[in-house]
Amino acid sequence: MSIISKVQPESLAEEINLEPGDAILSVNGQSFVDIIDLHMLLSDEYIELEVKKKSGEIWVLEVDKDYDEPLGVEWLTPTIDKLRTCHNQCVFCFVNQTPPNMRSSLQIRDDDYRLSFLHGNFVTLTNVKEDELSRIVQYHLSPINISVHTTNPDLRRNMLGNKRAGEIMNQIQYLTDHSITVHTQVVLCPSYNDQVELDRTIGDLRRLFPFVKTLSIVPVGLTDYRENLPNIAPISKELAELTIKQIENWQKKNIQDFGAAFVYAADEFYVIAGKEVPNSIMYDSFEQTENGIGLLRLFLDEFNYYMDKLPTYNNQPKRILLFTGNSSESMIRNISAILTNQLKDVEILYHVIPNRYFGQQVTVTGLVTGYDIIQEWETIKELDRYCNVDEIIIPDVMLKDDEDVFLDNLTICDVEETIRKPIGVVPTTPKGLLEQIYNCSFPDYKPSYFEEDYQMHLHRSQRYERV
């Protein structure tokens, strides 16, 4: 049932007095099967809602709104009906190698094409039947994010542990033949889908450009909890360098052939290889940032933008300690030094939090837990450079969206009480960090490649047929 779990502030739902616990029964007199039906019905400019209030009352609400204006609610069940879960047994599955006591929501292996359209989740399509592919086309559910991993049918069946996995190119071909835009990803596993197999995958998918619009290559994530799971080696420095070079060669060919880089290496490859991330032009329109593609470049460009606009620091002198993950160390080290030199009355320190919760091989900042912070603070709190810090700052990527909860269910308050230091949570952007340090607002950063340059690129890429 379409029960509301959260009403967003200043939303249309709040304006018409919808509350958590209310349920929408029909829209314009029509019932609905799932979130896609409801999403389409709610897009009209005029809607009549039949609502069952949590008190049991039935309300009928007439609403005038802009076309496609969202209601501004979250649902108790994100798909309204039963969530499609994953039927695969992927050799690299991260959920299968997580420690106990994690948030329960992170142990759900969803593989639901509806969440791909609505929220950008990546799906494998192994549980999607022909009539559901037709529904994607009928409703024009575009774009869809697809976990391809390899276009070799036998290898994909092996890697995903699913006999239907070999149909992926036929499925993507059907979607793109009907003008559905597709974003794709490969989780790179050494000795499985790298090198020659990666060339095959890139070559197969680029032939469907521009409807297959992007391809991200991300390194396999390995934790200490892989008992009874297939043996997979971590990405070595040598393989990271080789993969970057391989992708760069394809990017040059793609730009020459159809005006877009198309395929991108995740930031973590550059960290492992000890190389600088590419310039912004090599990320096209930055459409896979949530997959770890181009985040470091965006951060650096934004930081450089604000360096020319820093106001005079007029607050009390203080010492600030930034906590980060291993993969961001080089960038945070440089930023800390620049800010300390620039501000004079503020000393910006940084410290890398090793991941004891998942294991030392996990280096991304977003997987640092409250437990990791507490354990590391115990080892460094007596050091001269850290014992007198006034504030600790962490990026919000360590926490659940809109909540102060780490992956291990500890809260900010739990950690503050344990380490006896205040913790400031900032957006994972230079603007967020600078506003916390200066205690004032900064103008928004609007990179040109999201505006004029992107529009020029879009116009250019649309001139090309599939290669």
CSV table of C-alpha atoms in Angstrom, one decimal:
chain,number,residue,atom,x,y,z
A,1,MET,CA,0.0,0.0,0.0
A,2,SER,CA,1.1,3.6,-0.7
A,3,ILE,CA,1.7,4.6,2.9
A,4,ILE,CA,3.7,7.8,3.4
A,5,SER,CA,6.7,7.5,5.6
A,6,LYS,CA,8.0,11.1,5.4
A,7,VAL,CA,6.8,14.5,4.2
A,8,GLN,CA,9.5,16.9,3.0
A,9,PRO,CA,9.4,20.4,4.4
A,10,GLU,CA,7.8,23.1,2.2
A,11,SER,CA,6.6,20.5,-0.2
A,12,LEU,CA,3.3,20.2,-2.0
A,13,ALA,CA,2.4,17.3,0.4
A,14,GLU,CA,3.0,19.5,3.4
A,15,GLU,CA,0.9,22.3,1.8
A,16,ILE,CA,-2.1,20.0,1.5
A,17,ASN,CA,-1.6,18.5,5.0
A,18,LEU,CA,-0.5,15.0,4.1
A,19,GLU,CA,1.3,13.3,7.0
A,20,PRO,CA,3.4,10.2,7.7
A,21,GLY,CA,1.0,7.3,8.0
A,22,ASP,CA,-1.4,8.6,5.4
A,23,ALA,CA,-2.1,6.4,2.4
A,24,ILE,CA,-3.0,7.4,-1.2
A,25,LEU,CA,-5.8,5.2,-2.5
A,26,SER,CA,-6.3,6.6,-6.0
A,27,VAL,CA,-5.4,9.5,-8.3
A,28,ASN,CA,-8.0,11.0,-10.5
A,29,GLY,CA,-10.2,8.0,-9.7
A,30,GLN,CA,-7.6,5.6,-11.0
A,31,SER,CA,-6.0,2.9,-8.8
A,32,PHE,CA,-2.3,2.0,-9.4
A,33,VAL,CA,-0.2,-1.2,-9.2
A,34,ASP,CA,3.2,0.2,-8.2
A,35,ILE,CA,5.4,3.3,-7.9
A,36,ILE,CA,5.7,3.7,-11.6
A,37,ASP,CA,1.9,3.9,-12.1
A,38,LEU,CA,1.6,6.3,-9.2
A,39,HIS,CA,4.5,8.4,-10.5
A,40,MET,CA,2.8,8.8,-13.9
A,41,LEU,CA,-0.6,9.6,-12.4
A,42,LEU,CA,0.9,12.3,-10.1
A,43,SER,CA,2.7,14.1,-13.0
A,44,ASP,CA,-0.5,15.8,-14.2
A,45,GLU,CA,-1.1,19.5,-13.6
A,46,TYR,CA,-4.5,18.8,-11.9
A,47,ILE,CA,-4.9,15.8,-9.7
A,48,GLU,CA,-7.6,14.5,-7.4
A,49,LEU,CA,-6.2,12.5,-4.5
A,50,GLU,CA,-8.2,10.0,-2.5
A,51,VAL,CA,-6.4,9.7,0.8
A,52,LYS,CA,-6.9,7.5,3.8
A,53,LYS,CA,-5.6,9.4,6.8
A,54,LYS,CA,-3.8,7.6,9.5
A,55,SER,CA,-6.9,8.3,11.7
A,56,GLY,CA,-9.0,6.2,9.3
A,57,GLU,CA,-10.8,9.2,7.7
A,58,ILE,CA,-11.1,9.3,3.9
A,59,TRP,CA,-10.2,12.7,2.3
A,60,VAL,CA,-10.6,13.8,-1.3
A,61,LEU,CA,-8.1,16.5,-2.2
A,62,GLU,CA,-8.1,18.6,-5.4
A,63,VAL,CA,-4.6,19.8,-6.2
A,64,ASP,CA,-3.5,22.3,-8.9
A,65,LYS,CA,0.3,22.1,-9.5
A,66,ASP,CA,3.0,22.4,-12.1
A,67,TYR,CA,3.4,19.5,-14.6
A,68,ASP,CA,5.8,16.9,-13.1
A,69,GLU,CA,6.0,18.8,-9.8
A,70,PRO,CA,6.7,16.2,-7.2
A,71,LEU,CA,4.4,15.6,-4.2
A,72,GLY,CA,7.4,15.7,-1.9
A,73,VAL,CA,6.9,12.5,0.1
A,74,GLU,CA,8.8,9.2,0.8
A,75,TRP,CA,7.0,5.9,0.8
A,76,LEU,CA,7.1,3.2,3.5
A,77,THR,CA,7.8,0.8,0.7
A,78,PRO,CA,9.8,2.6,-2.1
A,79,THR,CA,8.1,0.6,-4.9
A,80,ILE,CA,4.6,0.6,-3.3
A,81,ASP,CA,4.3,-3.1,-4.1
A,82,LYS,CA,6.9,-5.8,-3.3
A,83,LEU,CA,10.6,-4.8,-3.9
A,84,ARG,CA,12.4,-6.8,-6.6
A,85,THR,CA,15.4,-8.3,-5.0
A,86,CYS,CA,18.5,-9.7,-6.5
A,87,HIS,CA,18.5,-13.3,-7.8
A,88,ASN,CA,22.2,-13.3,-8.7
A,89,GLN,CA,25.2,-14.7,-6.8
A,90,CYS,CA,27.8,-12.3,-8.1
A,91,VAL,CA,31.4,-13.2,-7.3
A,92,PHE,CA,32.1,-9.7,-6.2
A,93,CYS,CA,28.8,-8.9,-4.3
A,94,PHE,CA,29.6,-6.3,-1.6
A,95,VAL,CA,26.4,-7.1,0.5
A,96,ASN,CA,27.6,-10.7,0.8
A,97,GLN,CA,30.8,-9.5,2.5
A,98,THR,CA,29.5,-7.0,5.0
A,99,PRO,CA,30.1,-7.3,8.8
A,100,PRO,CA,27.2,-7.9,11.3
A,101,ASN,CA,25.4,-5.0,13.0
A,102,MET,CA,25.1,-2.9,9.8
A,103,ARG,CA,21.9,-0.9,9.1
A,104,SER,CA,19.4,-3.4,8.0
A,105,SER,CA,18.5,-1.4,4.9
A,106,LEU,CA,22.1,-1.9,3.6
A,107,GLN,CA,21.7,-5.7,3.7
A,108,ILE,CA,18.8,-5.7,1.2
A,109,ARG,CA,20.0,-6.8,-2.2
A,110,ASP,CA,17.6,-4.8,-4.5
A,111,ASP,CA,17.7,-5.3,-8.2
A,112,ASP,CA,14.6,-3.3,-9.2
A,113,TYR,CA,14.4,-1.5,-12.6
A,114,ARG,CA,11.8,0.9,-11.1
A,115,LEU,CA,14.3,2.2,-8.5
A,116,SER,CA,16.9,2.5,-11.3
A,117,PHE,CA,14.6,5.0,-13.1
A,118,LEU,CA,13.4,6.8,-10.0
A,119,HIS,CA,16.6,6.8,-7.9
A,120,GLY,CA,19.5,5.9,-10.1
A,121,ASN,CA,20.1,2.4,-8.7
A,122,PHE,CA,22.1,0.1,-10.9
A,123,VAL,CA,20.3,-3.1,-12.0
A,124,THR,CA,21.4,-6.3,-13.8
A,125,LEU,CA,18.1,-7.0,-15.6
A,126,THR,CA,18.5,-10.7,-14.9
A,127,ASN,CA,15.0,-10.7,-13.2
A,128,VAL,CA,13.3,-8.6,-15.9
A,129,LYS,CA,11.0,-10.4,-18.3
A,130,GLU,CA,10.0,-9.3,-21.8
A,131,ASP,CA,6.7,-7.7,-20.7
A,132,GLU,CA,8.7,-5.6,-18.2
A,133,LEU,CA,11.1,-4.5,-20.8
A,134,SER,CA,8.1,-3.5,-22.9
A,135,ARG,CA,6.8,-1.6,-19.9
A,136,ILE,CA,10.0,0.4,-19.6
A,137,VAL,CA,9.6,1.3,-23.3
A,138,GLN,CA,5.9,2.1,-23.0
A,139,TYR,CA,6.4,4.4,-20.1
A,140,HIS,CA,9.7,5.7,-21.5
A,141,LEU,CA,11.5,5.0,-18.2
A,142,SER,CA,14.6,6.8,-19.2
A,143,PRO,CA,17.4,6.8,-18.2
A,144,ILE,CA,18.1,3.3,-16.8
A,145,ASN,CA,21.3,2.4,-15.0
A,146,ILE,CA,22.5,-1.1,-15.9
A,147,SER,CA,25.3,-3.2,-14.2
A,148,VAL,CA,26.8,-4.8,-17.3
A,149,HIS,CA,30.2,-6.0,-15.9
A,150,THR,CA,30.9,-7.8,-19.1
A,151,THR,CA,29.3,-8.3,-22.5
A,152,ASN,CA,30.7,-11.8,-22.9
A,153,PRO,CA,27.6,-14.0,-22.3
A,154,ASP,CA,29.4,-17.0,-20.8
A,155,LEU,CA,31.6,-14.8,-18.5
A,156,ARG,CA,28.6,-12.8,-17.4
A,157,ARG,CA,26.7,-15.9,-16.5
A,158,ASN,CA,29.7,-17.1,-14.5
A,159,MET,CA,30.3,-13.7,-12.7
A,160,LEU,CA,26.7,-13.2,-11.8
A,161,GLY,CA,25.9,-16.8,-11.1
A,162,ASN,CA,22.7,-16.6,-13.1
A,163,LYS,CA,21.8,-18.4,-16.3
A,164,ARG,CA,19.8,-15.4,-17.6
A,165,ALA,CA,22.8,-13.1,-17.3
A,166,GLY,CA,24.0,-13.8,-20.9
A,167,GLU,CA,21.0,-12.0,-22.4
A,168,ILE,CA,22.3,-8.5,-21.5
A,169,MET,CA,23.3,-7.2,-24.9
A,170,ASN,CA,19.9,-8.2,-26.4
A,171,GLN,CA,18.2,-6.5,-23.6
A,172,ILE,CA,20.2,-3.3,-24.0
A,173,GLN,CA,19.8,-3.4,-27.8
A,174,TYR,CA,16.0,-3.6,-27.3
A,175,LEU,CA,15.9,-0.6,-24.9
A,176,THR,CA,18.2,1.6,-27.1
A,177,ASP,CA,16.3,0.6,-30.3
A,178,HIS,CA,13.3,2.3,-28.5
A,179,SER,CA,15.3,5.4,-27.5
A,180,ILE,CA,15.8,4.5,-23.9
A,181,THR,CA,19.0,6.2,-22.5
A,182,VAL,CA,21.2,3.8,-20.7
A,183,HIS,CA,24.1,4.4,-18.3
A,184,THR,CA,26.3,1.4,-17.7
A,185,GLN,CA,28.9,0.2,-15.2
A,186,VAL,CA,31.6,-2.5,-14.9
A,187,VAL,CA,32.9,-3.7,-11.5
A,188,LEU,CA,36.4,-4.6,-12.5
A,189,CYS,CA,37.6,-7.9,-11.0
A,190,PRO,CA,41.2,-9.0,-11.8
A,191,SER,CA,41.5,-12.1,-13.9
A,192,TYR,CA,37.8,-12.0,-14.7
A,193,ASN,CA,36.6,-9.0,-16.7
A,194,ASP,CA,39.8,-6.9,-17.1
A,195,GLN,CA,42.2,-6.3,-19.9
A,196,VAL,CA,41.0,-8.2,-23.1
A,197,GLU,CA,37.5,-8.7,-21.7
A,198,LEU,CA,37.3,-5.0,-20.8
A,199,ASP,CA,38.2,-4.1,-24.3
A,200,ARG,CA,35.4,-6.3,-25.6
A,201,THR,CA,32.9,-4.8,-23.2
A,202,ILE,CA,33.8,-1.2,-24.1
A,203,GLY,CA,33.8,-1.9,-27.8
A,204,ASP,CA,30.4,-3.6,-27.6
A,205,LEU,CA,28.7,-0.9,-25.6
A,206,ARG,CA,30.2,2.1,-27.5
A,207,ARG,CA,28.5,0.8,-30.7
A,208,LEU,CA,25.2,1.7,-29.1
A,209,PHE,CA,26.2,5.4,-28.4
A,210,PRO,CA,24.5,7.8,-27.9
A,211,PHE,CA,21.6,5.8,-26.3
A,212,VAL,CA,24.2,3.9,-24.2
A,213,LYS,CA,25.5,7.2,-23.0
A,214,THR,CA,28.1,6.4,-20.4
A,215,LEU,CA,30.2,3.5,-19.1
A,216,SER,CA,31.9,3.7,-15.7
A,217,ILE,CA,34.7,1.3,-14.7
A,218,VAL,CA,34.9,0.9,-10.9
A,219,PRO,CA,37.3,-1.3,-8.9
A,220,VAL,CA,36.0,-4.3,-7.0
A,221,GLY,CA,35.4,-3.7,-3.3
A,222,LEU,CA,36.8,-6.3,-1.0
A,223,THR,CA,36.4,-6.5,2.8
A,224,ASP,CA,37.7,-8.8,5.5
A,225,TYR,CA,34.5,-10.8,5.4
A,226,ARG,CA,35.0,-13.0,2.3
A,227,GLU,CA,35.0,-16.4,3.9
A,228,ASN,CA,33.6,-19.1,1.6
A,229,LEU,CA,33.4,-16.6,-1.3
A,230,PRO,CA,35.3,-16.8,-4.6
A,231,ASN,CA,38.9,-15.7,-4.5
A,232,ILE,CA,39.3,-12.2,-6.0
A,233,ALA,CA,42.6,-10.3,-5.9
A,234,PRO,CA,42.5,-6.6,-5.1
A,235,ILE,CA,43.3,-4.0,-7.8
A,236,SER,CA,47.1,-3.6,-7.8
A,237,LYS,CA,48.9,-0.4,-8.7
A,238,GLU,CA,50.1,-2.1,-11.9
A,239,LEU,CA,46.6,-3.1,-12.9
A,240,ALA,CA,45.2,0.4,-12.0
A,241,GLU,CA,47.9,2.0,-14.3
A,242,LEU,CA,47.1,-0.5,-17.1
A,243,THR,CA,43.4,0.1,-16.8
A,244,ILE,CA,43.7,3.9,-16.8
A,245,LYS,CA,45.9,3.7,-19.9
A,246,GLN,CA,43.4,1.3,-21.5
A,247,ILE,CA,40.5,3.6,-20.8
A,248,GLU,CA,42.4,6.7,-22.0
A,249,ASN,CA,43.0,5.0,-25.4
A,250,TRP,CA,39.3,4.3,-25.8
A,251,GLN,CA,38.5,7.9,-24.7
A,252,LYS,CA,40.7,9.3,-27.5
A,253,LYS,CA,39.0,7.1,-30.0
A,254,ASN,CA,35.5,7.9,-28.7
A,255,ILE,CA,36.2,11.7,-28.8
A,256,GLN,CA,37.4,11.4,-32.3
A,257,ASP,CA,34.5,9.2,-33.5
A,258,PHE,CA,31.5,10.8,-31.7
A,259,GLY,CA,32.7,13.7,-29.6
A,260,ALA,CA,32.4,12.2,-26.1
A,261,ALA,CA,34.8,10.3,-23.8
A,262,PHE,CA,32.0,7.9,-23.0
A,263,VAL,CA,34.0,5.6,-20.7
A,264,TYR,CA,35.6,6.7,-17.4
A,265,ALA,CA,37.7,5.2,-14.7
A,266,ALA,CA,36.5,5.6,-11.1
A,267,ASP,CA,38.5,8.1,-9.0
A,268,GLU,CA,39.8,5.2,-6.9
A,269,PHE,CA,41.9,3.9,-9.9
A,270,TYR,CA,43.8,7.1,-9.9
A,271,VAL,CA,44.4,7.0,-6.1
A,272,ILE,CA,45.7,3.4,-6.4
A,273,ALA,CA,47.9,4.3,-9.3
A,274,GLY,CA,49.1,7.5,-7.6
A,275,LYS,CA,48.1,9.6,-10.6
A,276,GLU,CA,46.3,12.9,-10.9
A,277,VAL,CA,42.6,12.7,-12.0
A,278,PRO,CA,41.9,14.0,-15.5
A,279,ASN,CA,40.7,17.5,-16.4
A,280,SER,CA,37.0,18.1,-16.3
A,281,ILE,CA,36.5,17.9,-20.1
A,282,MET,CA,37.3,14.1,-19.9
A,283,TYR,CA,34.2,13.5,-17.8
A,284,ASP,CA,31.7,14.9,-20.4
A,285,SER,CA,28.7,16.0,-18.3
A,286,PHE,CA,29.7,14.2,-15.0
A,287,GLU,CA,26.7,11.9,-15.2
A,288,GLN,CA,28.2,9.1,-13.0
A,289,THR,CA,29.4,11.1,-10.0
A,290,GLU,CA,27.3,8.9,-7.6
A,291,ASN,CA,29.3,6.0,-8.9
A,292,GLY,CA,32.6,7.6,-7.8
A,293,ILE,CA,33.4,9.1,-11.3
A,294,GLY,CA,34.9,12.6,-11.3
A,295,LEU,CA,34.2,13.5,-7.7
A,296,LEU,CA,37.8,14.4,-7.0
A,297,ARG,CA,37.9,16.6,-10.1
A,298,LEU,CA,34.7,18.4,-9.1
A,299,PHE,CA,36.1,18.9,-5.6
A,300,LEU,CA,39.4,20.3,-6.8
A,301,ASP,CA,37.8,22.6,-9.4
A,302,GLU,CA,35.3,24.0,-6.8
A,303,PHE,CA,38.1,24.4,-4.2
A,304,ASN,CA,40.2,26.4,-6.7
A,305,TYR,CA,37.1,28.6,-7.5
A,306,TYR,CA,36.7,29.6,-3.9
A,307,MET,CA,40.4,30.2,-3.3
A,308,ASP,CA,40.0,33.5,-5.2
A,309,LYS,CA,37.0,34.5,-3.2
A,310,LEU,CA,37.9,33.9,0.4
A,311,PRO,CA,36.9,36.7,2.8
A,312,THR,CA,39.0,37.9,5.7
A,313,TYR,CA,38.8,35.5,8.6
A,314,ASN,CA,37.4,37.4,11.6
A,315,ASN,CA,36.6,34.6,14.0
A,316,GLN,CA,38.5,33.2,17.0
A,317,PRO,CA,41.7,31.4,16.3
A,318,LYS,CA,41.1,27.6,16.4
A,319,ARG,CA,42.5,24.2,15.5
A,320,ILE,CA,40.3,22.0,13.3
A,321,LEU,CA,40.9,18.3,12.6
A,322,LEU,CA,39.5,16.8,9.4
A,323,PHE,CA,38.8,13.1,9.3
A,324,THR,CA,38.9,11.4,5.9
A,325,GLY,CA,39.3,8.0,4.3
A,326,ASN,CA,42.4,6.7,2.7
A,327,SER,CA,41.3,7.4,-0.9
A,328,SER,CA,41.0,11.1,-0.2
A,329,GLU,CA,44.2,11.6,1.7
A,330,SER,CA,46.3,13.3,-1.0
A,331,MET,CA,43.6,15.8,-1.8
A,332,ILE,CA,42.7,16.6,1.9
A,333,ARG,CA,46.5,16.9,2.8
A,334,ASN,CA,47.0,19.6,0.1
A,335,ILE,CA,43.8,21.4,1.0
A,336,SER,CA,44.7,21.4,4.7
A,337,ALA,CA,48.1,22.9,4.0
A,338,ILE,CA,46.7,25.6,1.6
A,339,LEU,CA,43.9,26.7,4.1
A,340,THR,CA,46.3,26.8,7.0
A,341,ASN,CA,48.7,29.0,5.1
A,342,GLN,CA,45.9,31.2,3.8
A,343,LEU,CA,44.0,31.7,7.1
A,344,LYS,CA,46.8,32.2,9.6
A,345,ASP,CA,44.5,32.2,12.6
A,346,VAL,CA,43.2,28.7,11.8
A,347,GLU,CA,45.3,25.5,11.8
A,348,ILE,CA,43.7,22.8,9.6
A,349,LEU,CA,44.9,19.3,10.5
A,350,TYR,CA,43.8,16.1,8.8
A,351,HIS,CA,43.9,12.5,9.8
A,352,VAL,CA,43.1,9.3,7.8
A,353,ILE,CA,40.7,6.9,9.5
A,354,PRO,CA,41.7,3.3,8.7
A,355,ASN,CA,38.7,1.1,8.1
A,356,ARG,CA,38.7,-1.5,10.8
A,357,TYR,CA,35.0,-2.2,10.4
A,358,PHE,CA,35.1,-3.5,6.8
A,359,GLY,CA,38.9,-4.1,6.6
A,360,GLN,CA,42.0,-2.2,5.6
A,361,GLN,CA,41.4,-2.8,1.9
A,362,VAL,CA,38.3,-0.6,2.0
A,363,THR,CA,39.6,3.0,1.5
A,364,VAL,CA,36.6,5.1,0.5
A,365,THR,CA,35.5,7.9,2.9
A,366,GLY,CA,31.9,7.0,2.6
A,367,LEU,CA,32.4,3.6,4.3
A,368,VAL,CA,34.1,5.0,7.4
A,369,THR,CA,32.0,4.1,10.5
A,370,GLY,CA,31.5,5.5,13.9
A,371,TYR,CA,33.4,2.5,15.3
A,372,ASP,CA,36.4,3.4,13.1
A,373,ILE,CA,36.4,6.9,14.4
A,374,ILE,CA,36.2,5.9,18.0
A,375,GLN,CA,38.9,3.2,17.6
A,376,GLU,CA,41.3,5.6,15.8
A,377,TRP,CA,40.7,8.4,18.3
A,378,GLU,CA,41.9,6.1,21.1
A,379,THR,CA,45.2,5.7,19.3
A,380,ILE,CA,45.8,9.4,18.5
A,381,LYS,CA,44.1,11.5,21.2
A,382,GLU,CA,47.3,11.8,23.3
A,383,LEU,CA,49.4,13.1,20.4
A,384,ASP,CA,50.4,16.7,20.8
A,385,ARG,CA,49.1,17.8,17.5
A,386,TYR,CA,45.6,16.4,18.1
A,387,CYS,CA,44.9,16.7,21.9
A,388,ASN,CA,44.0,20.4,21.7
A,389,VAL,CA,41.9,20.5,18.6
A,390,ASP,CA,38.7,22.6,19.0
A,391,GLU,CA,36.6,20.8,16.5
A,392,ILE,CA,36.6,17.6,14.4
A,393,ILE,CA,34.9,17.8,11.0
A,394,ILE,CA,33.6,14.9,9.0
A,395,PRO,CA,31.9,14.8,5.6
A,396,ASP,CA,28.2,13.9,5.4
A,397,VAL,CA,29.0,11.1,3.0
A,398,MET,CA,29.9,9.0,6.1
A,399,LEU,CA,26.3,9.3,7.3
A,400,LYS,CA,22.8,8.1,6.1
A,401,ASP,CA,21.0,10.8,4.0
A,402,ASP,CA,19.3,13.3,6.3
A,403,GLU,CA,20.2,11.4,9.4
A,404,ASP,CA,23.2,11.4,11.8
A,405,VAL,CA,23.7,7.7,11.6
A,406,PHE,CA,26.8,5.8,10.5
A,407,LEU,CA,26.8,2.5,8.6
A,408,ASP,CA,27.3,0.6,11.9
A,409,ASN,CA,24.2,2.3,13.4
A,410,LEU,CA,26.2,4.5,15.7
A,411,THR,CA,25.0,8.2,15.8
A,412,ILE,CA,27.1,11.4,15.9
A,413,CYS,CA,26.0,11.8,19.5
A,414,ASP,CA,27.3,8.3,20.3
A,415,VAL,CA,30.7,9.1,18.9
A,416,GLU,CA,30.9,12.6,20.4
A,417,GLU,CA,30.0,11.2,23.9
A,418,THR,CA,32.7,8.5,23.5
A,419,ILE,CA,35.6,10.7,22.2
A,420,ARG,CA,34.5,13.8,24.1
A,421,LYS,CA,35.0,16.1,21.2
A,422,PRO,CA,32.4,18.1,19.1
A,423,ILE,CA,32.0,16.8,15.6
A,424,GLY,CA,30.9,19.0,12.8
A,425,VAL,CA,29.2,17.4,9.8
A,426,VAL,CA,29.6,19.2,6.5
A,427,PRO,CA,28.5,18.6,2.9
A,428,THR,CA,31.2,16.8,1.0
A,429,THR,CA,32.1,19.9,-0.9
A,430,PRO,CA,34.6,22.7,-0.5
A,431,LYS,CA,31.7,25.1,0.0
A,432,GLY,CA,30.4,23.0,2.9
A,433,LEU,CA,33.9,22.9,4.5
A,434,LEU,CA,34.6,26.6,4.1
A,435,GLU,CA,31.2,27.6,5.5
A,436,GLN,CA,31.9,25.5,8.6
A,437,ILE,CA,35.3,27.1,9.1
A,438,TYR,CA,34.2,30.6,8.4
A,439,ASN,CA,30.8,30.3,10.0
A,440,CYS,CA,29.3,32.2,7.0
A,441,SER,CA,27.6,31.6,3.7
A,442,PHE,CA,29.4,31.3,0.4
A,443,PRO,CA,27.9,31.7,-3.1
A,444,ASP,CA,27.0,28.5,-5.0
A,445,TYR,CA,29.6,27.1,-7.4
A,446,LYS,CA,28.2,26.7,-10.9
A,447,PRO,CA,30.9,25.2,-13.2
A,448,SER,CA,30.7,26.2,-16.8
A,449,TYR,CA,30.8,22.7,-18.1
A,450,PHE,CA,27.4,22.1,-16.5
A,451,GLU,CA,26.0,25.0,-18.5
A,452,GLU,CA,27.3,26.4,-21.8
A,453,ASP,CA,30.1,23.8,-22.3
A,454,TYR,CA,27.7,21.0,-21.6
A,455,GLN,CA,25.0,22.3,-23.9
A,456,MET,CA,27.7,22.6,-26.7
A,457,HIS,CA,28.8,19.0,-26.0
A,458,LEU,CA,25.2,17.8,-26.0
A,459,HIS,CA,24.5,19.4,-29.3
A,460,ARG,CA,27.7,18.0,-30.7
A,461,SER,CA,27.1,14.4,-29.5
A,462,GLN,CA,23.5,14.4,-30.8
A,463,ARG,CA,24.8,14.8,-34.4
A,464,TYR,CA,26.4,11.4,-34.3
A,465,GLU,CA,24.6,8.2,-35.1
A,466,ARG,CA,25.7,5.0,-33.5
A,467,VAL,CA,29.2,3.8,-34.4
